[in-house]
XYZ file of C-alpha atoms in Angstrom:
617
model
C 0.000 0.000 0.000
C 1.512 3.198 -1.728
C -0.762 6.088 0.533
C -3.251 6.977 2.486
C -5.488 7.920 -0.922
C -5.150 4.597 -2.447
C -5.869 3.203 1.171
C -9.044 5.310 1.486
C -10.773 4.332 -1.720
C -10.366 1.084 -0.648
C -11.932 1.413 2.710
C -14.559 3.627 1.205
C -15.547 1.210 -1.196
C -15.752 -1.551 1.588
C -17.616 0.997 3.972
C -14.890 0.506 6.468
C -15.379 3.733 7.767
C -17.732 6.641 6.371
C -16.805 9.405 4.113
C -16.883 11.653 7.035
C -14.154 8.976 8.789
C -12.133 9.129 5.522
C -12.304 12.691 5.397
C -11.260 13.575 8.713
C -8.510 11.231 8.530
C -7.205 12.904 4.876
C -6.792 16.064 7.322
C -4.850 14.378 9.951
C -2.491 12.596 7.713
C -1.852 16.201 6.140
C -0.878 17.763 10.158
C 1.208 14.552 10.548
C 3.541 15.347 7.417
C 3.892 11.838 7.006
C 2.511 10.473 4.143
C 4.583 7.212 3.790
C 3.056 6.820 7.627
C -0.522 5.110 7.882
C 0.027 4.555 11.052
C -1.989 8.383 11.647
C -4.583 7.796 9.130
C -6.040 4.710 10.367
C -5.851 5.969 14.093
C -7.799 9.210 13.436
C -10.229 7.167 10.802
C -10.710 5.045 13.680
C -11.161 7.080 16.396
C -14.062 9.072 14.506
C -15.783 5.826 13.674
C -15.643 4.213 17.286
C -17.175 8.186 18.582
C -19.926 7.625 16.221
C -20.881 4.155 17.862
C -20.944 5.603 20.851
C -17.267 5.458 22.496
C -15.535 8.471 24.205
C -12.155 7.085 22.866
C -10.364 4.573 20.984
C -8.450 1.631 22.847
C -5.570 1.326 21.018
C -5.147 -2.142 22.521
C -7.988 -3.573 21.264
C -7.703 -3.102 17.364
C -4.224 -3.229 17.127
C -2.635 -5.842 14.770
C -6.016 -6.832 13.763
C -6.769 -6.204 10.048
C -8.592 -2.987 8.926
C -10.508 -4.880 5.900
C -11.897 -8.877 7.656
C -10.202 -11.531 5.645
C -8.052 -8.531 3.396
C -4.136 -7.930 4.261
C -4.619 -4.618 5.365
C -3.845 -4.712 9.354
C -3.947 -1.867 11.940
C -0.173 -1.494 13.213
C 1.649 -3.392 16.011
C 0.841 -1.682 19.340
C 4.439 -0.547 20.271
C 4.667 0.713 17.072
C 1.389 2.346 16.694
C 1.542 4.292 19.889
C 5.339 5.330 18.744
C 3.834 7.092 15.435
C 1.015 8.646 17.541
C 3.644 9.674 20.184
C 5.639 11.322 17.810
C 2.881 13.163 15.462
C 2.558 16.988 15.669
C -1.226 15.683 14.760
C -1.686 14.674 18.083
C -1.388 16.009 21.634
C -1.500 15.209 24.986
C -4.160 15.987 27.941
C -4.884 20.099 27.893
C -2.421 20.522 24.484
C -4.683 22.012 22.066
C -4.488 19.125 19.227
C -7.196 17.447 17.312
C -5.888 14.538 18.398
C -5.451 13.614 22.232
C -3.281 10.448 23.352
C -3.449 9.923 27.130
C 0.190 8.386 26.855
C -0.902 4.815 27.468
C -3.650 3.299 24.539
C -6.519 5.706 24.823
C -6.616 7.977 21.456
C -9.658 10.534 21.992
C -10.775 13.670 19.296
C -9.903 16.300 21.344
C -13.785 18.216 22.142
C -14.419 14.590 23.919
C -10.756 14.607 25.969
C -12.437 17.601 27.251
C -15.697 17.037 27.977
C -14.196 13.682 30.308
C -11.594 15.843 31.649
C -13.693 18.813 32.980
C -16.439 16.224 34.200
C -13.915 14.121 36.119
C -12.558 17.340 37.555
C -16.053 18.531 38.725
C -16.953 14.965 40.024
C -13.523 14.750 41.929
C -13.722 18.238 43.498
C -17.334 17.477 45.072
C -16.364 13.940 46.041
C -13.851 15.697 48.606
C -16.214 18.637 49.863
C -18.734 17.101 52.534
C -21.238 19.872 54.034
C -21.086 19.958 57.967
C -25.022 18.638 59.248
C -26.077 18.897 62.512
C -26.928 15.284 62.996
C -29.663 15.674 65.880
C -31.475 17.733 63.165
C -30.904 15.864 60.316
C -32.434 12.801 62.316
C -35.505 14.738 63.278
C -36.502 15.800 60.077
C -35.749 11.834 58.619
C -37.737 10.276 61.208
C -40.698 13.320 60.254
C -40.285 12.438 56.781
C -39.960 8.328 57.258
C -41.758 5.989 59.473
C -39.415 6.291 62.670
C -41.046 3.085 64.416
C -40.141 0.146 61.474
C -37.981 -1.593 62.654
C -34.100 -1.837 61.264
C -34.034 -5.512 60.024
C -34.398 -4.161 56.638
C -32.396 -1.225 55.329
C -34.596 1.919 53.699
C -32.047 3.078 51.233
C -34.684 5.663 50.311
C -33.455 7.179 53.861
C -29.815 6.464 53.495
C -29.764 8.281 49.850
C -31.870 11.280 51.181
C -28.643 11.543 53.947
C -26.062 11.225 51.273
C -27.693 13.538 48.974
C -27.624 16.461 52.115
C -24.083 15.678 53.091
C -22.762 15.589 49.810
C -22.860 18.197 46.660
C -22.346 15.499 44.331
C -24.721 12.073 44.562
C -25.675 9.254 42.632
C -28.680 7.429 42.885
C -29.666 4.211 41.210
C -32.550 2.143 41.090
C -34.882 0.035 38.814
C -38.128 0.296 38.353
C -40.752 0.654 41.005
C -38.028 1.205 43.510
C -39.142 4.728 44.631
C -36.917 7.098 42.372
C -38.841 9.912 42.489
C -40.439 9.404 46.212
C -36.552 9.545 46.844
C -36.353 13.125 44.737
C -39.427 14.629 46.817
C -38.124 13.737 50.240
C -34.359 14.517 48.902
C -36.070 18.166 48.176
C -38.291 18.742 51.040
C -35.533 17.554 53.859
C -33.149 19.994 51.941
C -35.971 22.736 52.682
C -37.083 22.012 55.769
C -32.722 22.300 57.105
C -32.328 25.188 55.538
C -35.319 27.977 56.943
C -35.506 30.540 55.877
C -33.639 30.439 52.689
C -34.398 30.600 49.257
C -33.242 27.756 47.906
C -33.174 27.458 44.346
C -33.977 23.803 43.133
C -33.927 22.777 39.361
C -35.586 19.176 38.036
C -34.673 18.438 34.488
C -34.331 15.090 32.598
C -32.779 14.011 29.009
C -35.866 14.510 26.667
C -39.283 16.428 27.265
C -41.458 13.212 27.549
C -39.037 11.944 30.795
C -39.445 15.789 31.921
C -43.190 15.731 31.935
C -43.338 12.493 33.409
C -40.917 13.588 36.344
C -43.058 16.596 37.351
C -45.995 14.755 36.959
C -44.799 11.968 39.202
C -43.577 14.827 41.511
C -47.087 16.454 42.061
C -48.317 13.484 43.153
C -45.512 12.461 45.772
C -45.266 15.919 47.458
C -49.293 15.871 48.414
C -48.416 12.742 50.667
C -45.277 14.611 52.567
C -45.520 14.767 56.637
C -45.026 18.748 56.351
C -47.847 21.715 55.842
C -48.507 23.425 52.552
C -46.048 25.949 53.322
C -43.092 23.542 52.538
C -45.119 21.926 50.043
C -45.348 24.887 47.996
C -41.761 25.714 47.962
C -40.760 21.856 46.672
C -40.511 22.715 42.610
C -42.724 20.076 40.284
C -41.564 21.870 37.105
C -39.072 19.828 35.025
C -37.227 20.738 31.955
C -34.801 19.126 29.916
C -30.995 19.884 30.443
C -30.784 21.774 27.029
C -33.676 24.279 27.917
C -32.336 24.311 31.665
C -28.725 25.347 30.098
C -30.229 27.681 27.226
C -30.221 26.435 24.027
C -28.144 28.845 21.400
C -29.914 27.993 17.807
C -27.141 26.974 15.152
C -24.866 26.230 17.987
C -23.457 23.132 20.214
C -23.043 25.980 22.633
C -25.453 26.850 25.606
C -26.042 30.024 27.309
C -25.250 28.767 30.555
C -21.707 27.691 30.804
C -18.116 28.306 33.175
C -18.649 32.013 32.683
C -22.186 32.103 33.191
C -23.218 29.795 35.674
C -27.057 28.606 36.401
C -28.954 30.490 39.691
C -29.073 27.437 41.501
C -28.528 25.774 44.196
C -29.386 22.357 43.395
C -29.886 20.193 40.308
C -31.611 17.108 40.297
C -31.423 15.036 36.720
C -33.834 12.105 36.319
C -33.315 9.558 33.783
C -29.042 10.034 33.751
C -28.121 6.773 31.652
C -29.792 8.761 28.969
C -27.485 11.246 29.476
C -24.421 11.670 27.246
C -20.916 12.726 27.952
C -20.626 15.843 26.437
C -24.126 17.146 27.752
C -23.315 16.519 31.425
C -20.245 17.934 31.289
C -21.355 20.914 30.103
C -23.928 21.102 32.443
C -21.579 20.650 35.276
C -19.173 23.338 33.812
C -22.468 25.407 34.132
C -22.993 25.170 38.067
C -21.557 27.285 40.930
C -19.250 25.899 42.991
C -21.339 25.704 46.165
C -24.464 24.044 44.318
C -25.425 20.011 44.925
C -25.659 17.829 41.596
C -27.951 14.677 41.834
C -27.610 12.386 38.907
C -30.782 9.712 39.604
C -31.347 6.810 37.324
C -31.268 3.153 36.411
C -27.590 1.724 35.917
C -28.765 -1.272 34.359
C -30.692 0.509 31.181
C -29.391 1.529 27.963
C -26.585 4.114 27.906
C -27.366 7.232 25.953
C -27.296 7.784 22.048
C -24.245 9.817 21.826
C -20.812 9.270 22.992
C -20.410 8.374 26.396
C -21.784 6.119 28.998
C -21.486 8.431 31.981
C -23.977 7.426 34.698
C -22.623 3.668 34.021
C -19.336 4.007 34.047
C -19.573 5.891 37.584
C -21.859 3.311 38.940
C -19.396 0.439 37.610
C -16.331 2.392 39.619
C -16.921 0.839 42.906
C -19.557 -1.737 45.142
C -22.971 0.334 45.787
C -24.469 0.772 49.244
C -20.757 -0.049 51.068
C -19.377 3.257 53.006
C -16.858 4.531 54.761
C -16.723 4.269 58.473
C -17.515 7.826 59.343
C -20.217 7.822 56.861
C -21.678 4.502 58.500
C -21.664 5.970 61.775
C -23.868 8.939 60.922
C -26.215 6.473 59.371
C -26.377 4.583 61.995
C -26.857 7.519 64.622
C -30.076 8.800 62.182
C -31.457 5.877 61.221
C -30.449 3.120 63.590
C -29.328 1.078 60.471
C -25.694 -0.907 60.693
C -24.142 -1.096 57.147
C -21.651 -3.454 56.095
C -18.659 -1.369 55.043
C -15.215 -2.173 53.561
C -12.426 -2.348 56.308
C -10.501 -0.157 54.671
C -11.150 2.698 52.131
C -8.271 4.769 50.542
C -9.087 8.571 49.545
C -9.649 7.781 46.039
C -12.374 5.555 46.202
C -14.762 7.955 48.823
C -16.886 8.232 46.010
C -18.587 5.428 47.137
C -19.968 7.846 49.912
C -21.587 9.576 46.808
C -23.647 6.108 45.606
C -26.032 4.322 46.162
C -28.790 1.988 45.043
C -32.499 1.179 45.994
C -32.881 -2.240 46.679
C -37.045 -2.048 47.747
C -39.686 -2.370 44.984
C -42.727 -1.301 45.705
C -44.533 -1.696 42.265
C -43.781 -5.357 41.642
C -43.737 -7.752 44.751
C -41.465 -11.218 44.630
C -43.910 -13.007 42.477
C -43.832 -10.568 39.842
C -43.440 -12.136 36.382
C -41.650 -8.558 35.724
C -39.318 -8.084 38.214
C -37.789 -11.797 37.709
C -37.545 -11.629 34.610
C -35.544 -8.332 34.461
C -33.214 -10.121 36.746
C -32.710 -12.941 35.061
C -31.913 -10.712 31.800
C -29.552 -8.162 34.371
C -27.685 -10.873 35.414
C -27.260 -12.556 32.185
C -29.759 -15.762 32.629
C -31.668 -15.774 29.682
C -32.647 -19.679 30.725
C -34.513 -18.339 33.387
C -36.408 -15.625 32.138
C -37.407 -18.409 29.496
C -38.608 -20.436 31.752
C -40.326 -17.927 33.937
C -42.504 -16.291 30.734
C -43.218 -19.727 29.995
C -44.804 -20.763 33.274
C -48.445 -19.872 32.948
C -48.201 -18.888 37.135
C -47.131 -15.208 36.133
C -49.693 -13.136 34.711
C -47.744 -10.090 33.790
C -45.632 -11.671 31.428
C -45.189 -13.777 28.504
C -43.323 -15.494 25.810
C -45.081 -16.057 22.435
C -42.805 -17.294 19.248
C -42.591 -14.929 16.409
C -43.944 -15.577 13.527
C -42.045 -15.685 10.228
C -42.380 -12.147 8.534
C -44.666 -12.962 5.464
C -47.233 -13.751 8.482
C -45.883 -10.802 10.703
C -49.525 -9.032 10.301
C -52.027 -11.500 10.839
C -50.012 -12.230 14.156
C -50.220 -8.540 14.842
C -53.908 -7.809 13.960
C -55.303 -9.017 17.392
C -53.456 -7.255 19.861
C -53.237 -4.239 17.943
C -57.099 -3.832 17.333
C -57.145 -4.175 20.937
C -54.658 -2.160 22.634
C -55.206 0.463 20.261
C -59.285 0.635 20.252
C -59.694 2.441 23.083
C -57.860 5.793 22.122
C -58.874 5.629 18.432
C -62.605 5.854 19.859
C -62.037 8.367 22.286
C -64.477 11.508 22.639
C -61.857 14.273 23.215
C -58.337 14.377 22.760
C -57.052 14.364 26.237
C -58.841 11.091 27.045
C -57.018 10.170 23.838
C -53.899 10.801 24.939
C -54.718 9.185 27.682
C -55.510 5.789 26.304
C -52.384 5.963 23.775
C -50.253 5.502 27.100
C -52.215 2.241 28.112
C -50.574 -0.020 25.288
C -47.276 0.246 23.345
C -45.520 -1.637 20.908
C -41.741 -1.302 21.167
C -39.210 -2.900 18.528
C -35.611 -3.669 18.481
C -34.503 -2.170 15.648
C -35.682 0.835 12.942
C -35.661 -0.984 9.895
C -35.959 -4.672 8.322
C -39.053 -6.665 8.407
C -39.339 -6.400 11.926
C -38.316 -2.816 12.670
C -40.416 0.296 13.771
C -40.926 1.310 9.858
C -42.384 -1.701 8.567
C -44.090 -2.788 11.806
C -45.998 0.780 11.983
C -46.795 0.227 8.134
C -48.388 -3.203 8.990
C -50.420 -1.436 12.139
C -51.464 1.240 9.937
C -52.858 -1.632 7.571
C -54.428 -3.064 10.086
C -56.596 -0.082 11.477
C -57.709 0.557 8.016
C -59.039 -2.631 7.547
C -60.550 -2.772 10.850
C -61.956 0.549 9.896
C -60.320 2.502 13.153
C -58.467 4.887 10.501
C -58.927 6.367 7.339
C -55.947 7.105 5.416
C -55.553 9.191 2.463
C -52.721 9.778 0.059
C -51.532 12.684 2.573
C -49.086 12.115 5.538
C -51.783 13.247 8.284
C -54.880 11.284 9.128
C -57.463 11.314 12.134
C -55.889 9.332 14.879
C -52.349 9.163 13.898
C -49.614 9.248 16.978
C -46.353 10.843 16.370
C -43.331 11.595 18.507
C -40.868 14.394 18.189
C -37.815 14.181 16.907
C -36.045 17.163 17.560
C -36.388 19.949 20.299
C -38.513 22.689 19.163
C -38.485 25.674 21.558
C -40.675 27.666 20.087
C -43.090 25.380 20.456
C -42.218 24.444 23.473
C -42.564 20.136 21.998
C -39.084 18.528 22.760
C -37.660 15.598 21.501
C -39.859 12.420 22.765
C -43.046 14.296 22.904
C -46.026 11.979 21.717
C -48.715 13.628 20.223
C -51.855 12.673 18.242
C -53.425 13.806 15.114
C -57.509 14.564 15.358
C -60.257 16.738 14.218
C -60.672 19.573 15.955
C -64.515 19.513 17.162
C -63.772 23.511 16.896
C -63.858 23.632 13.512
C -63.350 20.298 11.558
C -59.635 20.846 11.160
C -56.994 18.493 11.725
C -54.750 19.508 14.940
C -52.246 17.698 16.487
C -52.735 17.740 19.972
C -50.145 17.251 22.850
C -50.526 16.532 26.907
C -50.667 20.028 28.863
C -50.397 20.076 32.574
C -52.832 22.704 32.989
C -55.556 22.235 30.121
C -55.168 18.595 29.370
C -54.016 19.271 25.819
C -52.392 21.764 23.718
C -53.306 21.810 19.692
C -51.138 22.805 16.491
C -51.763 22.744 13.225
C -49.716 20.200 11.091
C -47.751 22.805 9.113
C -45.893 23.927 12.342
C -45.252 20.508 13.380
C -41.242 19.575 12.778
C -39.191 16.523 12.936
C -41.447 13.703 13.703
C -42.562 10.044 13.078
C -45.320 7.875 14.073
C -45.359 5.898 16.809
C -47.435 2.983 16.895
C -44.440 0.815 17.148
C -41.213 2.821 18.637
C -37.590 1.434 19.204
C -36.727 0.643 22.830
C -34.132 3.256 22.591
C -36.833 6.042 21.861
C -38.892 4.412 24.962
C -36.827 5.682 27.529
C -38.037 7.944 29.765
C -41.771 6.941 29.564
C -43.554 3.854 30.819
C -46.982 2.119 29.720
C -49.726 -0.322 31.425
C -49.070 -2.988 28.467
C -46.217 -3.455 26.240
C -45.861 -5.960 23.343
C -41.748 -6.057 22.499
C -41.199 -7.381 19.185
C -37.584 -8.804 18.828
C -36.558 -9.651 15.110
C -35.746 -13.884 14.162
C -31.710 -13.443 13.906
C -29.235 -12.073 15.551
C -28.178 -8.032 15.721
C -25.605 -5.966 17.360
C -27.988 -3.953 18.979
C -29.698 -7.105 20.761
C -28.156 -6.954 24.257
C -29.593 -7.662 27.830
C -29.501 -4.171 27.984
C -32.239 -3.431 25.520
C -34.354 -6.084 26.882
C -34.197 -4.825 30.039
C -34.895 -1.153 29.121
C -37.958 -3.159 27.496
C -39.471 -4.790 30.081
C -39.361 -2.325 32.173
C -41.191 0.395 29.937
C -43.940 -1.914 31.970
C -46.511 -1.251 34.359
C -48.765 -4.119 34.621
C -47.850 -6.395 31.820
C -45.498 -7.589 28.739
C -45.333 -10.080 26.006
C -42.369 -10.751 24.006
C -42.503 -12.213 20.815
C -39.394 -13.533 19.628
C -36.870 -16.202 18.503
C -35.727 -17.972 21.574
C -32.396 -18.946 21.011
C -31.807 -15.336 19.543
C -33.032 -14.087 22.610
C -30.748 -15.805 25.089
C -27.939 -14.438 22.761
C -29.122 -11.468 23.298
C -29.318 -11.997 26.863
C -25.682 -12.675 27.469
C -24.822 -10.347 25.617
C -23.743 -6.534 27.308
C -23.127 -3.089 25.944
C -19.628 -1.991 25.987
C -18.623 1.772 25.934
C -15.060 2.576 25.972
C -14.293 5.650 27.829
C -11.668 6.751 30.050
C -13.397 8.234 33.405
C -13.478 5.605 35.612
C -9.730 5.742 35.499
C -9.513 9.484 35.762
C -12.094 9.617 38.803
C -10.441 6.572 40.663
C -6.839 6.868 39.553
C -6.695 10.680 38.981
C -5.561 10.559 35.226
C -7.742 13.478 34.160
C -6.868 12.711 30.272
């Protein structure tokens, strides 16, 4: 091989890497000044491909000496001599040089925006690890024991109560949990407590999530958990239930991956609180934490065991992977047991590095599905990698919430499909107005695997769509809009105030006959536009697990596709199931399905090694 341009038509014509892969790496090659040298080339083509699929950085390691082109004779260097050319190219920098390329001297190669974004996070993350707030822990018990039941007894941890103490001591937290374990109780009594310590002041509180529809489903989770607080209307009151996501909370600058709030104009806050963080990229969270004063508290609350986030990054994972949750220091486990009477098992020894554990930890207690659930063991059995059992458990006709029905080959796809979607989707299409509409939509959901193929979200909602028109529940003309159709946003609109995940649904307007699209509204019950204003959108009578996140529905019918994918992991099955309220079917292959189900996502990134060793690179 001659060059990097005889190189690159190759690999473009093998869609190796994109054109915008290629590209970048045609640049890099010219900083380099080595031409003879493809050493540079492949690294940077590389490094912008692995971004794209979601990795803060390339591990040199992992690629090296393994050929570019499978079965070809074009190989990716030796490692010693890769990292030598990398080393030794004006291309590439280290940690804080200003290079499009950053090496972290070992076999992490990361663009350099993303060498920022984990270096400022891991930065903010370590300063608030070492910055406890001084409690007076006589108070601090008397407002726990007004806000829990001080009379259960202590054979069984409430880690509801332990994170509510870590989140006032500390003014960076992490809080983890899976479904039905209390998440946002834990936010309300996190917000009140924080009140009710602190008279007198005006504390400012934020709530914001990843996408509008996990916004709207915070606050409305939030009224309803404050009403049942031990404290008068007065505190009530002052506990915020408006949510927003982070990019409206930051200030969105149109035409621009910059915000309004940032290091030199930081957020009037006090506190943050994000739901939903696995959603959450790495370059969005650090840029919100570049955006907070010093003395504010950052709560990151989610569910470590979903699907990471779209974009780079794998944030709220990759912190919960760093260390064992609910095991403390002793100091820490001595003011938990003076407030709460609780004795935790702790480590016998914990160096300075690792007191972020004080900053974790996990809710154990479900309170929405009980030890018999269908539901809950089956997510556990797909967590921990057991796809046997969760066979066997949607197979035994004992557990009513869940099920396993083979799928059926795709030329019979929508006679399979006409039953259940008739049914779950009857109810809205013959509602009277369109919040009782909206409603209903919420009640059942198909969810799919993957976007396209025969069992993807684009031919699935194709086959619904046939289905309601011969069941005469739609009428569909040659136009894109039709009485009854459900769409979800695509892209943040702000001044329309619909963000990205919003469902809507197309109806005439009793008004006057026209076709609106209406959306939920916390005050009115539903807020109407006219198609033309509408933006980015698709229909959603089938939607990928990914775009699921961040809402949940009574029913769900997951539709997994009759081979094997990359994108089939336990992961997405999980995220899945628990989308569910009262009940789920799965319809699958099932030997693709425990595949699937030992299967994990892996994001390469570099911050559990800067937060635990201290290698901000």
């Amino acid at each position: 091989m001659k060059n990097s341009k005889e190189l690159r038509e190759i690999l473009s014509q093998k869609e190796v890497f994109t054109y915008l892969d290629l590209s970048f790496a045609g640049f890099i090659q010219k900083l380099d000044g080595r031409p003879d040298d493809l050493s540079i080339f492949l690294a940077a083509a590389a490094v912008s491909s692995v971004n794209r699929q979601g990795h803060v950085c390339l591990e040199l390691s992992q690629v090296a000496g393994q050929p570019v082109l499978s079965g070809s004779e074009f190989f990716y260097p030796d490692l010693p001599v890769w990292v030598e050319a990398i080393r030794t190219s004006p291309a590439v920098g280290s940690p804080g040089e200003f290079k499009p390329l950053i090496f972290d001297g070992i076999s992490k190669l990361y663009l350099h925006r993303y060498s920022v974004y984990q270096s400022r996070l891991a930065s903010f993350i370590r300063s608030r690890i070492f910055s406890a707030e001084l409690v007076e822990i006589s108070i601090l018990k008397k407002n726990l024991d007004l806000l829990f039941d001080s009379n259960q007894t202590h054979a069984e941890t409430d880690w509801q109560k332990i994170a509510c103490i870590l989140s006032i001591m500390n003014r960076f937290t992490v809080i983890s949990g899976g479904p039905g374990t209390g998440k946002t109780t834990t936010i309300v009594k996190i917000m009140a407590l924080l009140l009710e310590m602190n008279p007198g002041k005006s504390l400012r509180i934020s709530l914001a999530a990843p996408t509008g529809k996990a916004a709207a489903r915070l606050q409305d989770a939030i009224r309803e958990a404050k009403e049942r607080l031990p404290f008068g209307d007065d505190l009530k009151s002052r506990i915020p239930s408006t949510a927003t996501t982070i990019h409206r909370l930051l200030g969105t600058i149109p035409g621009s991956p910059y915000f309004r709030h940032n290091e030199n104009n930081y957020l009037d806050t006090d506190m943050v609180i994000v739901d939903e963080s696995s959603m959450v990229d790495l370059a969005l969270l650090s840029k919100l934490t570049q955006a907070l004063p010093d003395h504010a508290r950052l709560i990151l609350v989610g569910d470590k065991d979903q699907l990471a986030s779209v974009e780079a990054g794998s944030v709220f994972g990759d912190i919960c992977d760093i260390c064992r949750f609910n095991s403390f220091s002793g100091t820490l486990s001595e003011v938990i047991f003076q407030t709460t009477g609780a004795r935790i098992n702790n480590p016998d020894s914990m160096d300075e590095d690792s007191r972020i554990q004080d900053c974790m930890v996990q809710l154990l207690k479900n309170y929405r599905f009980g030890e018999n659930s269908g539901i809950r063991k089956v997510s556990q059995a797909v967590h921990s990698g057991d796809g046997r059992l969760a066979m066997t458990t949607m197979e035994d006709r004992n557990y009513q919430d869940i099920s396993w029905v083979n799928v059926p080959d795709q030329r019979l796809l929508q006679a399979g499909l006409t039953t259940p979607v008739i049914q779950g989707f009857r109810e809205y299409l013959s509602a009277n107005d369109p919040a009782e509409a909206l409603n209903a939509f919420g009640k059942f959901q198909i969810l799919c695997a993957l976007r396209e193929g025969p069992y993807g979200v684009q031919m699935v909602n194709n086959l619904i769509e046939e289905i309601l028109i011969s069941a005469n529940l739609i009428r569909k003309t040659e136009g894109l809009w039709y009485h009854g159709r459900p769409i979800m946003i695509t892209r943040n609109d702000y001044h329309l105030n619909l963000f990205n995940g919003d469902v809507g649904i197309a109806r005439i307007d009793s008004k006057d006959s026209e076709l609106r699209i209406f959306f939920p509204d916390e005050e009115t019950g539903f807020r109407a536009f006219h198609p033309s204003r509408i933006g980015e959108h698709e229909t959603v009578f089938a939607m990928t697990v990914h775009k699921s996140q961040g809402s949940e529905f009574d029913n769900i019918l997951l539709l997994l596709p009759d081979r094997e994918s990359p994108v089939l992991t336990r992961e997405l099955i999980y995220t899945a199931i628990t989308r569910a309220r009262k009940q789920v079917v799965i319809w699958g292959d099932e030997s693709v399905f425990q595949i699937a189900a030992q299967k994990r996502v892996t994001r390469i990134s570099g911050l559990k090694d800067a937060l635990v060793e201290g290698r901000l690179s």
